[in-house]
Coordinates of C-alpha atoms in Angstrom, one line a residue:
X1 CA 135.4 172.7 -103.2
X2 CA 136.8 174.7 -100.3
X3 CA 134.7 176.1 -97.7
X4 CA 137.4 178.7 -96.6
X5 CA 137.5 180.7 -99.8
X6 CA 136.3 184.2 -99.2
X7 CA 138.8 186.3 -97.8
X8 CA 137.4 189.7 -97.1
X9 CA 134.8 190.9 -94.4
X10 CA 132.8 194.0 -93.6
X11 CA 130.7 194.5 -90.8
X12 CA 126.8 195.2 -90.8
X13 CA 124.3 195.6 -87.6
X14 CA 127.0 193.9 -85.7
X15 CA 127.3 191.1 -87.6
X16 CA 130.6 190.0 -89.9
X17 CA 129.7 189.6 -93.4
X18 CA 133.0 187.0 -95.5
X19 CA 132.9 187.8 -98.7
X20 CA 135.1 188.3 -102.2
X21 CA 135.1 189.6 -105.7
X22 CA 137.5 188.3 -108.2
X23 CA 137.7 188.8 -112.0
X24 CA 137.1 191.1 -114.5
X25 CA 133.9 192.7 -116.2
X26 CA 130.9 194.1 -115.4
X27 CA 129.7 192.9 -111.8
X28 CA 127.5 189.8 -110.9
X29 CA 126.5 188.9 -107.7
X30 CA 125.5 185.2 -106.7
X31 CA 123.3 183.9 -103.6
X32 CA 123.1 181.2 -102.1
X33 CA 120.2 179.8 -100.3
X34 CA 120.0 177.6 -97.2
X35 CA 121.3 175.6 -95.7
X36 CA 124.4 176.2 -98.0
X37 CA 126.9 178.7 -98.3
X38 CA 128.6 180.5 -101.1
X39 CA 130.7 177.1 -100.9
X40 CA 128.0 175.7 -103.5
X41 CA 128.3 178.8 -106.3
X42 CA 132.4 178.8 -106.4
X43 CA 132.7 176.8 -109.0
X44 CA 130.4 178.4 -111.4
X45 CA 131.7 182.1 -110.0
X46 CA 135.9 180.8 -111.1
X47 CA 134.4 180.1 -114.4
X48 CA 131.9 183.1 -115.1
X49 CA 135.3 185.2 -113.6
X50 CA 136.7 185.3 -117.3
X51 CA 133.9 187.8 -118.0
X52 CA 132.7 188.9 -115.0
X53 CA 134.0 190.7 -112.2
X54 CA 132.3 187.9 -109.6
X55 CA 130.8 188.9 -105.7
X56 CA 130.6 185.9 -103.4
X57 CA 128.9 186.6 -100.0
X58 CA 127.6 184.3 -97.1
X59 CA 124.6 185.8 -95.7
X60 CA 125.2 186.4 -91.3
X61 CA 123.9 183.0 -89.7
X62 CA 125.4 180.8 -92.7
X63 CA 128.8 179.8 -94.3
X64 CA 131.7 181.8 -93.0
X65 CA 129.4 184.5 -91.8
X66 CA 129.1 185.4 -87.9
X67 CA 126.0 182.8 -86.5
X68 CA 126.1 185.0 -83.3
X69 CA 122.5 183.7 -81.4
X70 CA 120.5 187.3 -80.7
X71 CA 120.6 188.4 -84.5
X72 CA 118.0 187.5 -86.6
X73 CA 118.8 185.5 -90.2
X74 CA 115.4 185.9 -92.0
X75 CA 114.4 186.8 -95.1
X76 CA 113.2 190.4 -94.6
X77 CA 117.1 190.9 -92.4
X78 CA 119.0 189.1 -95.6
X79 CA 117.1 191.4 -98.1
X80 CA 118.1 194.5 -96.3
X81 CA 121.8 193.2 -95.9
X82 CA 121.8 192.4 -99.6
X83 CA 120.6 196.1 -100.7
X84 CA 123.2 197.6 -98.6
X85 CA 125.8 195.1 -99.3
X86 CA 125.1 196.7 -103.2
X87 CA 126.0 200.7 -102.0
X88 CA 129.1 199.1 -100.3
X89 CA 130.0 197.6 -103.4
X90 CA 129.0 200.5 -105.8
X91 CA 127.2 198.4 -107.7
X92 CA 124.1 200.1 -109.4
X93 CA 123.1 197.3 -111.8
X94 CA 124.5 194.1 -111.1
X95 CA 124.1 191.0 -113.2
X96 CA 122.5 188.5 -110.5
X97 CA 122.3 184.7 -110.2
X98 CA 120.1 183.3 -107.3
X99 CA 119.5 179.9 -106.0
X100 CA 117.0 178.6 -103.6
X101 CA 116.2 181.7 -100.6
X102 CA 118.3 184.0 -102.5
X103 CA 116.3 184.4 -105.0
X104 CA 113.7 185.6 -102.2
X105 CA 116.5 187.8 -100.9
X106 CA 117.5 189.1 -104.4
X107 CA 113.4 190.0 -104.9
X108 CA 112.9 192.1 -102.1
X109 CA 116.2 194.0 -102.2
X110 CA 114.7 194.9 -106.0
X111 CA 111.3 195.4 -105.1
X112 CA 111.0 196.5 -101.6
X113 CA 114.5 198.5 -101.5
X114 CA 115.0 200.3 -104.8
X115 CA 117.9 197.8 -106.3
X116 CA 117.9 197.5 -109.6
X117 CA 119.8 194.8 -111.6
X118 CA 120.8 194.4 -115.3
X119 CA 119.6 190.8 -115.5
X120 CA 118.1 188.6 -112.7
X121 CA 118.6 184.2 -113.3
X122 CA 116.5 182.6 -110.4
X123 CA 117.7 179.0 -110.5
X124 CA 115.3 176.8 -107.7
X125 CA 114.4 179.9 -105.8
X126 CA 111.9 180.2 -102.6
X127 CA 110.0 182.9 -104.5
X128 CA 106.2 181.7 -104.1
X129 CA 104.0 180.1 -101.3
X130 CA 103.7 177.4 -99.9
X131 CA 107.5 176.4 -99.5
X132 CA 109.4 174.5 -96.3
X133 CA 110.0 170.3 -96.7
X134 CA 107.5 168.3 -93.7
X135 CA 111.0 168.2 -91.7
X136 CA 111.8 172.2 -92.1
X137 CA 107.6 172.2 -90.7
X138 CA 108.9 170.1 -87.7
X139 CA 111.7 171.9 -86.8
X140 CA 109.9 174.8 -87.0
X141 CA 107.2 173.9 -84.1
X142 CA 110.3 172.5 -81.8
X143 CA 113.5 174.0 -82.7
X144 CA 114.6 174.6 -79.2
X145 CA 114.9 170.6 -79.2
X146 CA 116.4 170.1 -81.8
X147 CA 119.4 172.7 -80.8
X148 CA 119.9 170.2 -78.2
X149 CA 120.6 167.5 -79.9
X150 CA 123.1 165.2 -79.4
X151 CA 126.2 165.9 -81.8
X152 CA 125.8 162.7 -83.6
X153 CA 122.0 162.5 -84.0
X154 CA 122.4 166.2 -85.0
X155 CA 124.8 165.0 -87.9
X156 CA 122.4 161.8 -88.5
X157 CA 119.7 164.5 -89.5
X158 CA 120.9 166.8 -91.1
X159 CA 123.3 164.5 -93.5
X160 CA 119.7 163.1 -94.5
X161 CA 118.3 165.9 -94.6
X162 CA 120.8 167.6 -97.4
X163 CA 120.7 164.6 -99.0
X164 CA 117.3 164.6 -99.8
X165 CA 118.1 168.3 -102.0
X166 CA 119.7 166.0 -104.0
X167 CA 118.4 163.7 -107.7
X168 CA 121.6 162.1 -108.5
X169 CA 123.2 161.4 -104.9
X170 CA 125.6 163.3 -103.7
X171 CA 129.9 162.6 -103.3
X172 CA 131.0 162.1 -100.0
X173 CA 133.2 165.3 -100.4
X174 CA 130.3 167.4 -101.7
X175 CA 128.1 166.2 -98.5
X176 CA 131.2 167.3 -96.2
X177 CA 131.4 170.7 -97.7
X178 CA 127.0 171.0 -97.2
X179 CA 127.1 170.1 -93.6
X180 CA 130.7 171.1 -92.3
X181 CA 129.1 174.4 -91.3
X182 CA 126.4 173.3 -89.2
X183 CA 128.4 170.3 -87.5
X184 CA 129.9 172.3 -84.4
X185 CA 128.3 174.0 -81.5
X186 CA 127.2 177.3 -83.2
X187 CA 126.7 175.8 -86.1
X188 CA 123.9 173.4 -85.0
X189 CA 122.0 176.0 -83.2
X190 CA 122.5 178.5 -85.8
X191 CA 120.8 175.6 -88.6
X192 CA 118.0 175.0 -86.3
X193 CA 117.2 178.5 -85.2
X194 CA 117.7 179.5 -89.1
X195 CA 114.8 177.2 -90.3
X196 CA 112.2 178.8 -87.2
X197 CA 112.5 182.3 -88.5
X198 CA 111.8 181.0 -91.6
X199 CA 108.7 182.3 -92.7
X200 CA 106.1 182.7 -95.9
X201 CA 105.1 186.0 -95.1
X202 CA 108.5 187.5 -97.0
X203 CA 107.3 186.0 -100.3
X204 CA 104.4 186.5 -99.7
X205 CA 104.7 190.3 -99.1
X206 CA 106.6 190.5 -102.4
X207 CA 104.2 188.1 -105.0
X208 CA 101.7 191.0 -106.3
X209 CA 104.9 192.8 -107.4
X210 CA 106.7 190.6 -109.2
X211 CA 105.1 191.4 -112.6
X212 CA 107.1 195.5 -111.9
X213 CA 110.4 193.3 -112.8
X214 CA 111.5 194.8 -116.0
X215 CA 115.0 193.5 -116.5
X216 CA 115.9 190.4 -118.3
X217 CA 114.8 187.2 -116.5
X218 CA 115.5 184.0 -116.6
X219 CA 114.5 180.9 -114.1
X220 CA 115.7 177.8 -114.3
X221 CA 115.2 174.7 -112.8
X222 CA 115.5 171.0 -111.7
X223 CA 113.0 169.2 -113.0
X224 CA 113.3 166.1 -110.2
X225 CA 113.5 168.9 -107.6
X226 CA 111.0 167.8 -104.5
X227 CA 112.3 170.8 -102.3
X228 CA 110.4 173.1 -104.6
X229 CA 108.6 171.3 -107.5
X230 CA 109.0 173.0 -111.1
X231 CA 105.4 173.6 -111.0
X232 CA 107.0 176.8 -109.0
X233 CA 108.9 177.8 -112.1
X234 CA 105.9 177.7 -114.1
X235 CA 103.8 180.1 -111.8
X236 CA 106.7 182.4 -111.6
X237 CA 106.8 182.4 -115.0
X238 CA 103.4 183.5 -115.4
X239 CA 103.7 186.0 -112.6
X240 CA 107.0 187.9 -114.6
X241 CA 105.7 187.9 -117.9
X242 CA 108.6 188.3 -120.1
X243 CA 110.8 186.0 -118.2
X244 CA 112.3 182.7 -119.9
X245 CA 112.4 179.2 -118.6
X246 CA 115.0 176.6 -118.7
X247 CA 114.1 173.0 -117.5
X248 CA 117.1 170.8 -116.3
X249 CA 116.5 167.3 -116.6
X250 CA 117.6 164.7 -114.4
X251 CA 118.4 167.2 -111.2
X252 CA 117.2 168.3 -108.1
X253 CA 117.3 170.8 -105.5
X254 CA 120.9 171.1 -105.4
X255 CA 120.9 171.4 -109.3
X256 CA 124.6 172.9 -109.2
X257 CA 125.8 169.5 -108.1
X258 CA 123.5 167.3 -109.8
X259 CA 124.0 168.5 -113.3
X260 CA 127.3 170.4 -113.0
X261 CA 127.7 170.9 -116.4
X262 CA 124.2 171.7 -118.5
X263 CA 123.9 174.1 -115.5
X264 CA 126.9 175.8 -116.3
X265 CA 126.4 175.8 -119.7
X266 CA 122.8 177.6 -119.1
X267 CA 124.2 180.1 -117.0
X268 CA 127.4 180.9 -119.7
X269 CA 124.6 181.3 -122.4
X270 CA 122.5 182.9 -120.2
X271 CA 125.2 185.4 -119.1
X272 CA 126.6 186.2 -122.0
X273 CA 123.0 187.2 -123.9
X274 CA 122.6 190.1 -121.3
X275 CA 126.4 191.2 -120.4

């Protein structure tokens, strides 16, 4: 997987936005969540191309994206980038695939900005309260020490850290891709100061609407994920009454490189029901 693949960039509240679109067909737009990058979907995004014109983005403060220090990375920033990111694109109803925050950033560009989408797959998403691991809690209270770090410990944590988002253990190139960003000077303050403005209230603030979502839905999800346990895809469920559910067995967290291939398979049946 490269982690210098999006080769366009447009420029929002003074921050630099990498992105890319490639293929052909109606649109659909993929999110990542954190702490990835776009990095994670690329795979999945080369495949879907053949039927699908595909959008990549790293949101500001992650991937390729600008991680300049005074701008703010939450939720409530990423959902209004993600809504304006759409008029830029022309896209009016995007197909849209969402892992982890994304799906959180995908919500509230629908429901608190007026986007509208021809199908929505939420696949491990921070949609519902309580979310953040014991260690995200931590660095939460005391991020300004972690962003001092020494470079090694820094590497130490965070290494376990992503490693933990994984069932099935994860390759040593994989791991590289994951942490690459975060490893120099930037990127260590930008992964600790991305986790304090973390915040429930941006879920939270979205929840009673969920059940207005009237395009196709579909959530999926690892059933070994500890990040967010599938008991979180079965309130969702329940909260968006016509949505479907998909259960992946033997994955986790970081369900696009635990189980590579039922996950694509889910999302080329998925896609291909609502295109």
């Amino acid at each position: 997987m490269t982690t210098n693949h999006l080769k366009r960039t447009l420029r929002w509240a003074g921050r630099t936005v990498r992105w890319d679109r490639f293929g052909d067909g109606p649109a659909l737009v993929f999110l990542h969540g954190t702490p990835w990058s776009s990095a994670l979907w690329r795979p999945y995004a080369e495949a879907l191309a053949e039927d699908f014109t595909v959008y990549l983005w790293d949101m500001p403060g992650y991937g390729l994206s600008s991680k300049a220090p005074d701008h703010r990375v939450d939720l409530g920033v990423q959902g209004e980038l993600f809504a304006h990111l759409l008029d830029v694109w022309g896209l009016e109803r995007p197909h849209v695939i969402a892992h982890d925050f994304g799906g959180a950033v995908a919500l509230r560009a629908r429901l608190l900005h007026g986007r509208r989408y021809a199908s929505l797959c939420l696949v491990d998403v921070v949609a519902l309260s309580p979310w953040g691991s014991p260690f995200f809690t931590l660095v939460q209270q005391h991020a300004d020490v972690f962003e001092q770090l020494p470079p090694a410990v820094h590497r130490g944590a965070i290494e376990a850290y992503i490693r933990g988002a994984s069932h099935r253990g994860l390759r040593d190139d994989h791991l590289e891709m994951l942490v690459r960003p975060w490893s120099d000077t930037d990127g260590q303050t930008a992964f600790y100061r991305q986790i304090a403005q973390a915040d429930e209230k941006y879920t939270d603030e979205v929840e009673p609407l969920y059940g207005y979502l009237d395009e196709p839905t579909h959530i999926v999800w690892g059933a070994e994920d500890t990040w967010i346990p599938m008991d979180r895809a079965e309130r969702l469920g329940t909260l968006i009454p016509h949505a479907t559910r998909t259960l992946i067995h033997d994955a986790g967290h970081l369900i696009q490189l635990d189980a590579p291939a039922q996950l694509s398979a889910e999302l080329t049946r998925w896609t291909t029901e609502v295109a």
